[in-house]
Structures are given as C-alpha cells and as structure tokens.
RNA sequence: GGGCGGCUAGCUCAGUUGGUUAGAGCGCCACGUUGACAUCGUGGAGGUCACAAGUUCAAAUCUUGUGUCGCUCACCA
C-alpha cells in the first residue's frame, strides 16, 4: 500500500487535465505497454480501420477510437498478448484530387508533368501532410503499437496487393470487360457501385415527340436526361403493347441529329409508365445497353471523360458540358415543335462519394472481380455464427448485399495507387508479379480501387503472404470496430478476402458504432461547419472527459446526438473522481497501509461489508456488459457506483471514522477506502486512462508500476452479501427520510434534531449499531430505538420499510405543512395498495400466476397496509 | 417500392427472459459553503411509455396494424 509523506499529501482542488494528459502518453509508450506481451495467455488483436492519408480527426473517430482503446486496454489488463495495429490507407481519389489541386495552384498541370513526376509530388505530399491524424489519436490516448504502423502503399503491403490480383486472375476471378460503369467526370475515373450515392433530386421529365421516318405520325418518349437523346439509337416498346404493334420494325427520325433509328419491341419496357415508348441510349444507360445488346443497336458514346460532348454529336453541341447541352437540346426540341410537355419529377441521381459529381453511366473497358464465388463463404461464416455482428440487425443488411452481389469494378483511371500488374502486347495479355522481359509490353495505366488493398488489411498488415511470426500469432484477429457505412466497402470484403487467401475468418466480432450527429440530428460535415474540432474539446474538457462523455451517451449502435454541453457530465465526473481520491489520500495516516486481505475480518463494520459487496457486484455487472459489447453500460455502472455508492455514501460514512478516536477503526476505513479506490481506478482506466494513471501513483503499492500494465479486477463472490446490503439500505433510507422531513418542513440542515425510531427488534438493533452514522449524516442529536417507543409530541413522522421514525420538532414544526406532507405520502401509499389489491382480487391472477409472484404480491400488500395504517395513525395524532 | 431503426420526464437517452405506481444525465424549483469536490451537496416537482387493436392473470416490454421522423437498398425511362 502507498506510503504517504505529509508533504506530498495535497492535490489541487480542481482537476486540470492538460498537464496530466501530456505527461503519460510518452511514458506508456516508452514502457513498452503498447507492445503485445511476449508471454500473454491468449492473444487479442484489433486492427484500426485505416483512416485516409488525407484524414483529420473528427468526432466519428473519437467515438470509434475510444471504443477500440477501451477494448484494447481492458484486454491488456486481462493479461492477453494485445496488439492494436495502426495504419492508414492511400485514398486514391481523395489524395490524387488534393495533390492535383495543389499542383494546379502552383501552375503545374498533372498531365504535362506525367505519371512519375506526379507520383513524386504525391509522395512528398504524403510525407508532409499524411498521418496528421495519428498525432491526434495520441492526444486521445490511443494505445496502438506504433512500431507496427502500416500504410497500404508500403512496399510489403503493395506486394500483397499484387499477389492477390495475380492469384485472382489466375483463378479466373478477375476479368476485363467492356461494360457500363459508374463514371465520375470530375475525378475522371470509374467507380464501383458502392461509391455511388443516390440522392433524391427534384428534376423534370421531358416528353419529346420523335417523328416517324415516313412522316406518317410521331411517338412520344420521356426522359430525365434530354442531352442523352443525341446518342439515341432506338426506341423501345413492349411487345404486348397493342398501341404500337404496327410501329415495331419502322424507324423514327431522331430530331436534331436526323439519324434514322429503329423502333423495336423489348420486354423491359413498362407499358404503364409514361407513353410506353422508351428512347434508348446504349452507351449511357445500363438498361439501354442491355436492350441494345439484345436488339443489335448501334452504340454511340457522346461524352468525353469530363462529360462534355464529343465529336459524335452535331457540331453545335461538341464541347458543351452535359448540363449546358441539356438546356440547348430542350430549346432546340421546342423550336422544332417536338416538345410535348415538361413535368416536375423527383428521382434519384447518383453522385460520386468522393467528389460529389453527378455520376455518368459510361461504357468503358474495366477490370472486375467476380464476386459470387467469394460471397458464398462470407455468407456462411456469419450465418453459422463464426463471425458475430453487433448489433445483430446489421446481419440482414450484410446478407442482402451478399445475396445480390454484383461484380466489383476495381480499375481506376488514376495514378496514385497500386498499378494493375497487367501488360499488353498487341492482343496478348500478361498478368504477373514481374514485368515481362521481352520488349514491347505495355503496362495497363490504371490503378486499383483503394478498397482492393484495404480488404487485405487484417493479414497484409501482419506480413502476408510471408509466413511471419506476427501472422501466426495475431491472425485471425478478434474484434473489429467500425461504422456501418462501410459494411460493404470494407467489412464484407475483408471477410471474403480472409476466407479466400488465409482460409480463416479475419475477426470474430464486428462492432458497429453509431454515427455522430449534431443536436438537430444532422450528420457532421465540413460544409455545414457543425463538426467541432476534437482537439479543441480535449483542451477545454480533457481527453478523458471527452472519452467518458461520448462513451456514456453512445448507446450500442444507435446514432448519437452530440452537443458540447454533454461533455460536462464527463468533465464533472473526472473532477469528482479526482477529489474523492484527493480526499482519501488526505486522510491516510503516515506510513504503509495494510492490505485488505491481511485485515482481520472482524474489524470490518457494516458499511465496509456493504461497499465491498456492492463493489463485487459491480465488477460482475461490468464484465457482463463488456461481454455483450455494451460499453456504455459498463461505464454507466462504474459511474453510478463511484458517485452514488462510494462518494455519496461510503465516504460520508467513513468521515465519522476518519475523524474519530478509534485508531483501529480509522485504519480499517482507510484500508477499505484505498481498496475500493484502487479498483475503481482499474475499472475506469480503459475509459479515462490519463487521470486514472495519474491517481494510481497515489494508490499503488511500492512494487507496482504503471496502471496500464496492471491486472483487471476479479469479482470475488465471498464479498457479496445481500443481508448487509439490505441493512445498510435501510440505514440510508432512514437518513433520507429525515432529510426529507427537514427539507419539506424548512428546518435548517444545520439545526440538530432528535430522532425516535419504532420498529421490530432486529431492525432497531442493526440501526443502533450504526447510530453514529445516523447522527452524522442526518444531523441528529439524541436517538431512541425500540419496539414500544412512544411518539413524541409535535413530531414529524415517516414510515420506512415498516419502521416509524419520529422527528420531534417542538416549536419548529408547522402543523399544516406536516399534515400536507403526510397526506401526500398516504395518497401515494393508497395508490400502491390499490394496485396490489386489484391484482390479488383478480381470481384469474391468483389461479394462474406463478407461486412466487403471488407471494411477492401478498407480502407487498401486507407491507403497504401496515405502512398505511401507521401513516394514518400519525396523521390522526397530529390533527388531535 | 423493399429492408432496418427511433418514437419513454422540458431536452438527450437507459429500461435484460413480460411481474415494485417506469430510471439517469442535463434543465427546473427549494435549501445549503456541514473539515474532498459549487465541475459540489441535500430534498423536490415533472411521464396515458406515439396511436389503435390483439395475446396474457399481468404489456413500455410480445403480435398485428397506423402515424411520424431518420437511415439504407432498388434500372421504371
């Protein structure tokens, strides 16, 4: 136990986190605590969801990382060989956009300087600005093993990516195909389905007349994107549509372009929508492309990669941006007299996840991963519970995606990333880890989707495909903590990759956090400016307080409405913790303190037994909460225990002993206080590592070192004692009742009063033993106990669990007020009694409810009845 | 259109397998500087658990339906 020197006894009255929080991080790091223990029993591995190299810390990270740090720190304390591996991904599109923009500002054009030169700039940028977020994570206290930090473009990691591509290619799971893909005209690259965000958008439905080539009539088509008509190569109708059977096989003369295009029949067309005629643009719509293939239509691409019009449209339109072209087409159609009508129309429009540009369906040659064979095993492992998902409802989403999976477009027309390991020579294709030796081979210019590297994260970070020690020891990992927004992008794909390349699940538990929103429920975003800078918050409240607050308000997997005031709860709690520790320390005698386990059991009084019983219950509850990934519940339990049980009651009880003359008893109170404090610090350490480590200094034994490396407390059932808990509960209830009387009768808390307690012998005995606590906490003078105590004249009364308590307040008591008080209590009691009586009067209840429930209700009724009688007697005596 | 989720105190949310007249934090009211803490303490007020029907001896909790807000998936031009 700690050895106290008088000079060291004082801690400041208000906790100021700044100093403490800067102090401990390097000490922990130097101590080697972040490294997995060589001889830990089990291993516990957690891979950080790699933030973007361009990323800076936001509130979402704070939640995410805090949860991970809690799990990691606890695992470490449980004695596991714990690895939390940090790293980041290269974020192809975002980084390339950023670097391109930076170069542009310096008057440098990316195309002009060429690939190699551009990459030089990009790497320089990465070295300079990349990974700022890691410095920020350290401020938050994240206890990652920084020596193992990974970047998806590290040499060894890149090797893994290449190896995976080649293997999948050789296994026939990667192919090149010409398809309609999602094109981001701003980033000028293809995207996967998942990178397209559909937004409901108010637009129009334009109805155009297309005249038949023979001039006999016209038909009407509708479109939300008029500019695409320049690429129309057909008009489709449903084969069963009687209205148009005559027209099938004829042609229309496409306005503006004056191209003759066929009218054909295809089942895809919905007869009931619009006019039942569909203009078909095979190069710019997925469905149109499919119809085009079925019906042998021409395919005319009308866009440049930047979505301006190319040479395949009439001269006046070449070079126009698609939205300008839209206007111009509508005008022209109107001028030609072919505009039937314009309707307001709300439909969903795809936007690029990264650049927010409206995505263009675009025909091009890209590389794809065949997903079906990978999806099936991934479905299995979740179905049979090998991989558990918390909260469970996400399983449905996961399954739905995998059951309807589409092939994954993985090529990106960018430079920053892993270049596709494929070379072409004429018609020949070569895919391999090394460049072909003969001359004339040209490498594919494209790079791979960033997710094509991060889906390997759980094992490529450990050195795969080499059979490293780390890989053996730490794969498969245990937990994954991330947001549900990347369930498809990342989580599902990691499961596929883990199973395919390592033949093992990558992790056993997936914990999805909620999304942090602002007070009004809006997502936090830079453009709204509603996202506070976490570093400011750390400075203002302390990182510990931010962690604690956010974890307390974060229900499992539900969104969190964040506002700064909510951090006060955490800050106040940290201050409370600080002061309770300070107080205990202040009251320790000089010299070493005995261990609780060495203490003679006899010396413990009922409040000691009570707090020890509560403590061990709490440890158990906390462990249970962890096992269900209810981190908010775990902290809540410790919070309540610390504040209510320990500070409000135990310490208050202990004061009588700290200041009393009984040296032995004082020692006992000190020993128990310190014991409880030490365990509180341990239980809290994962949530608020800095302050607990700082306070640990004061409470650790000489042979102990850092709290971060301490052991997790075990609940010991020998301390759990329901009788003691009940006894002390009555004591507390009596104290509360007296306080209530004083408060409602406006009796100054400073004024001492007497107390008489009438009740059965057992209860009186137990209270009598705790007389000193009653006296002190309820501010009482003389106390009388007994079965036959008479009610003193002019006393206020209350009934507590069958006990009658009388506070004689001659001269102080306002009869009217006391009558009011009692009447209220009587009313309350009558309400209870009524409810119970109704239940017991119900024949069906008595016949059908389980025995113990009925007994329970009968006891309740009896107690209520007794209490009510007493209250009424007291009221009567007052009124006479 | 499909799927999922929220709806409980003025606000933000807890509430295990149905079984005390439903809890916390913040806010509010009253009192208080009682030898840790005013980032505090004590006491108090405040709820038809969105609505409706059903199952049950018993429903905030289970079922169905409705409303509402949000998320997500979806090729109807």
PDB file of N, CA and C in Angstrom, chain A residues 164-195:
ATOM      1  N   UNK A 164      -2.373 -10.791 -54.677  1.00  0.00           N
ATOM      2  CA  UNK A 164      -3.795 -11.082 -54.655  1.00  0.00           C
ATOM      3  C   UNK A 164      -4.403 -10.900 -56.048  1.00  0.00           C
ATOM      4  N   UNK A 165      -3.980  -9.844 -56.717  1.00  0.00           N
ATOM      5  CA  UNK A 165      -4.513  -9.614 -58.059  1.00  0.00           C
ATOM      6  C   UNK A 165      -4.145 -10.780 -58.976  1.00  0.00           C
ATOM      7  N   UNK A 166      -2.883 -11.131 -58.930  1.00  0.00           N
ATOM      8  CA  UNK A 166      -2.415 -12.193 -59.828  1.00  0.00           C
ATOM      9  C   UNK A 166      -3.109 -13.519 -59.515  1.00  0.00           C
ATOM     10  N   UNK A 167      -3.231 -13.793 -58.224  1.00  0.00           N
ATOM     11  CA  UNK A 167      -3.872 -15.048 -57.853  1.00  0.00           C
ATOM     12  C   UNK A 167      -5.324 -15.099 -58.325  1.00  0.00           C
ATOM     13  N   UNK A 168      -6.037 -14.017 -58.091  1.00  0.00           N
ATOM     14  CA  UNK A 168      -7.439 -13.980 -58.513  1.00  0.00           C
ATOM     15  C   UNK A 168      -7.559 -14.082 -60.037  1.00  0.00           C
ATOM     16  N   UNK A 169      -6.600 -13.443 -60.727  1.00  0.00           N
ATOM     17  CA  UNK A 169      -6.611 -13.510 -62.193  1.00  0.00           C
ATOM     18  C   UNK A 169      -6.400 -14.952 -62.653  1.00  0.00           C
ATOM     19  N   UNK A 170      -5.411 -15.581 -62.031  1.00  0.00           N
ATOM     20  CA  UNK A 170      -5.126 -16.970 -62.407  1.00  0.00           C
ATOM     21  C   UNK A 170      -6.270 -17.910 -62.025  1.00  0.00           C
ATOM     22  N   UNK A 171      -6.959 -17.573 -60.960  1.00  0.00           N
ATOM     23  CA  UNK A 171      -8.095 -18.400 -60.539  1.00  0.00           C
ATOM     24  C   UNK A 171      -9.356 -18.093 -61.329  1.00  0.00           C
ATOM     25  N   UNK A 172      -9.245 -17.150 -62.255  1.00  0.00           N
ATOM     26  CA  UNK A 172     -10.408 -16.808 -63.081  1.00  0.00           C
ATOM     27  C   UNK A 172     -11.422 -15.931 -62.374  1.00  0.00           C
ATOM     28  N   UNK A 173     -11.002 -15.292 -61.310  1.00  0.00           N
ATOM     29  CA  UNK A 173     -11.947 -14.440 -60.591  1.00  0.00           C
ATOM     30  C   UNK A 173     -11.767 -12.956 -60.913  1.00  0.00           C
ATOM     31  N   UNK A 174     -10.755 -12.665 -61.724  1.00  0.00           N
ATOM     32  CA  UNK A 174     -10.608 -11.288 -62.195  1.00  0.00           C
ATOM     33  C   UNK A 174     -10.650 -11.312 -63.709  1.00  0.00           C
ATOM     34  N   UNK A 175     -11.446 -10.421 -64.278  1.00  0.00           N
ATOM     35  CA  UNK A 175     -11.542 -10.377 -65.731  1.00  0.00           C
ATOM     36  C   UNK A 175     -11.663  -8.935 -66.195  1.00  0.00           C
ATOM     37  N   UNK A 176     -11.397  -8.748 -67.491  1.00  0.00           N
ATOM     38  CA  UNK A 176     -11.514  -7.420 -68.064  1.00  0.00           C
ATOM     39  C   UNK A 176     -12.738  -7.415 -68.954  1.00  0.00           C
ATOM     40  N   UNK A 177     -13.546  -6.385 -68.862  1.00  0.00           N
ATOM     41  CA  UNK A 177     -14.759  -6.388 -69.673  1.00  0.00           C
ATOM     42  C   UNK A 177     -15.198  -4.992 -70.057  1.00  0.00           C
ATOM     43  N   UNK A 178     -15.930  -4.927 -71.168  1.00  0.00           N
ATOM     44  CA  UNK A 178     -16.474  -3.642 -71.596  1.00  0.00           C
ATOM     45  C   UNK A 178     -17.910  -3.569 -71.092  1.00  0.00           C
ATOM     46  N   UNK A 179     -18.139  -2.635 -70.247  1.00  0.00           N
ATOM     47  CA  UNK A 179     -19.436  -2.559 -69.571  1.00  0.00           C
ATOM     48  C   UNK A 179     -19.814  -1.107 -69.338  1.00  0.00           C
ATOM     49  N   UNK A 180     -21.071  -0.940 -68.987  1.00  0.00           N
ATOM     50  CA  UNK A 180     -21.474   0.377 -68.484  1.00  0.00           C
ATOM     51  C   UNK A 180     -21.058   0.440 -67.025  1.00  0.00           C
ATOM     52  N   UNK A 181     -20.223   1.388 -66.721  1.00  0.00           N
ATOM     53  CA  UNK A 181     -19.809   1.533 -65.329  1.00  0.00           C
ATOM     54  C   UNK A 181     -20.180   2.943 -64.836  1.00  0.00           C
ATOM     55  N   UNK A 182     -19.996   3.155 -63.553  1.00  0.00           N
ATOM     56  CA  UNK A 182     -20.265   4.484 -62.999  1.00  0.00           C
ATOM     57  C   UNK A 182     -19.026   5.339 -63.189  1.00  0.00           C
ATOM     58  N   UNK A 183     -19.210   6.409 -63.906  1.00  0.00           N
ATOM     59  CA  UNK A 183     -18.073   7.268 -64.214  1.00  0.00           C
ATOM     60  C   UNK A 183     -18.180   8.585 -63.462  1.00  0.00           C
ATOM     61  N   UNK A 184     -17.079   8.918 -62.793  1.00  0.00           N
ATOM     62  CA  UNK A 184     -17.028  10.204 -62.103  1.00  0.00           C
ATOM     63  C   UNK A 184     -16.322  11.201 -63.014  1.00  0.00           C
ATOM     64  N   UNK A 185     -17.052  12.117 -63.627  1.00  0.00           N
ATOM     65  CA  UNK A 185     -16.457  13.012 -64.619  1.00  0.00           C
ATOM     66  C   UNK A 185     -15.494  14.008 -63.979  1.00  0.00           C
ATOM     67  N   UNK A 186     -15.636  14.237 -62.703  1.00  0.00           N
ATOM     68  CA  UNK A 186     -14.719  15.181 -62.073  1.00  0.00           C
ATOM     69  C   UNK A 186     -13.403  14.482 -61.713  1.00  0.00           C
ATOM     70  N   UNK A 187     -13.510  13.355 -61.043  1.00  0.00           N
ATOM     71  CA  UNK A 187     -12.318  12.576 -60.750  1.00  0.00           C
ATOM     72  C   UNK A 187     -11.791  11.882 -61.999  1.00  0.00           C
ATOM     73  N   UNK A 188     -12.626  11.813 -63.017  1.00  0.00           N
ATOM     74  CA  UNK A 188     -12.297  11.151 -64.280  1.00  0.00           C
ATOM     75  C   UNK A 188     -11.811   9.727 -64.076  1.00  0.00           C
ATOM     76  N   UNK A 189     -12.640   9.015 -63.385  1.00  0.00           N
ATOM     77  CA  UNK A 189     -12.319   7.616 -63.152  1.00  0.00           C
ATOM     78  C   UNK A 189     -13.602   6.815 -63.005  1.00  0.00           C
ATOM     79  N   UNK A 190     -13.446   5.518 -63.183  1.00  0.00           N
ATOM     80  CA  UNK A 190     -14.565   4.619 -62.912  1.00  0.00           C
ATOM     81  C   UNK A 190     -14.751   4.487 -61.408  1.00  0.00           C
ATOM     82  N   UNK A 191     -15.961   4.128 -61.002  1.00  0.00           N
ATOM     83  CA  UNK A 191     -16.246   3.890 -59.590  1.00  0.00           C
ATOM     84  C   UNK A 191     -16.929   2.537 -59.461  1.00  0.00           C
ATOM     85  N   UNK A 192     -16.895   2.003 -58.247  1.00  0.00           N
ATOM     86  CA  UNK A 192     -17.689   0.798 -58.007  1.00  0.00           C
ATOM     87  C   UNK A 192     -19.116   1.211 -57.656  1.00  0.00           C
ATOM     88  N   UNK A 193     -20.017   0.244 -57.653  1.00  0.00           N
ATOM     89  CA  UNK A 193     -21.419   0.525 -57.311  1.00  0.00           C
ATOM     90  C   UNK A 193     -21.513   1.214 -55.950  1.00  0.00           C
ATOM     91  N   UNK A 194     -20.657   0.759 -55.034  1.00  0.00           N
ATOM     92  CA  UNK A 194     -20.762   1.238 -53.660  1.00  0.00           C
ATOM     93  C   UNK A 194     -20.329   2.682 -53.516  1.00  0.00           C
ATOM     94  N   UNK A 195     -19.537   3.142 -54.475  1.00  0.00           N
ATOM     95  CA  UNK A 195     -19.058   4.520 -54.358  1.00  0.00           C
ATOM     96  C   UNK A 195     -20.038   5.535 -54.943  1.00  0.00           C
TER      97      UNK A 195
END
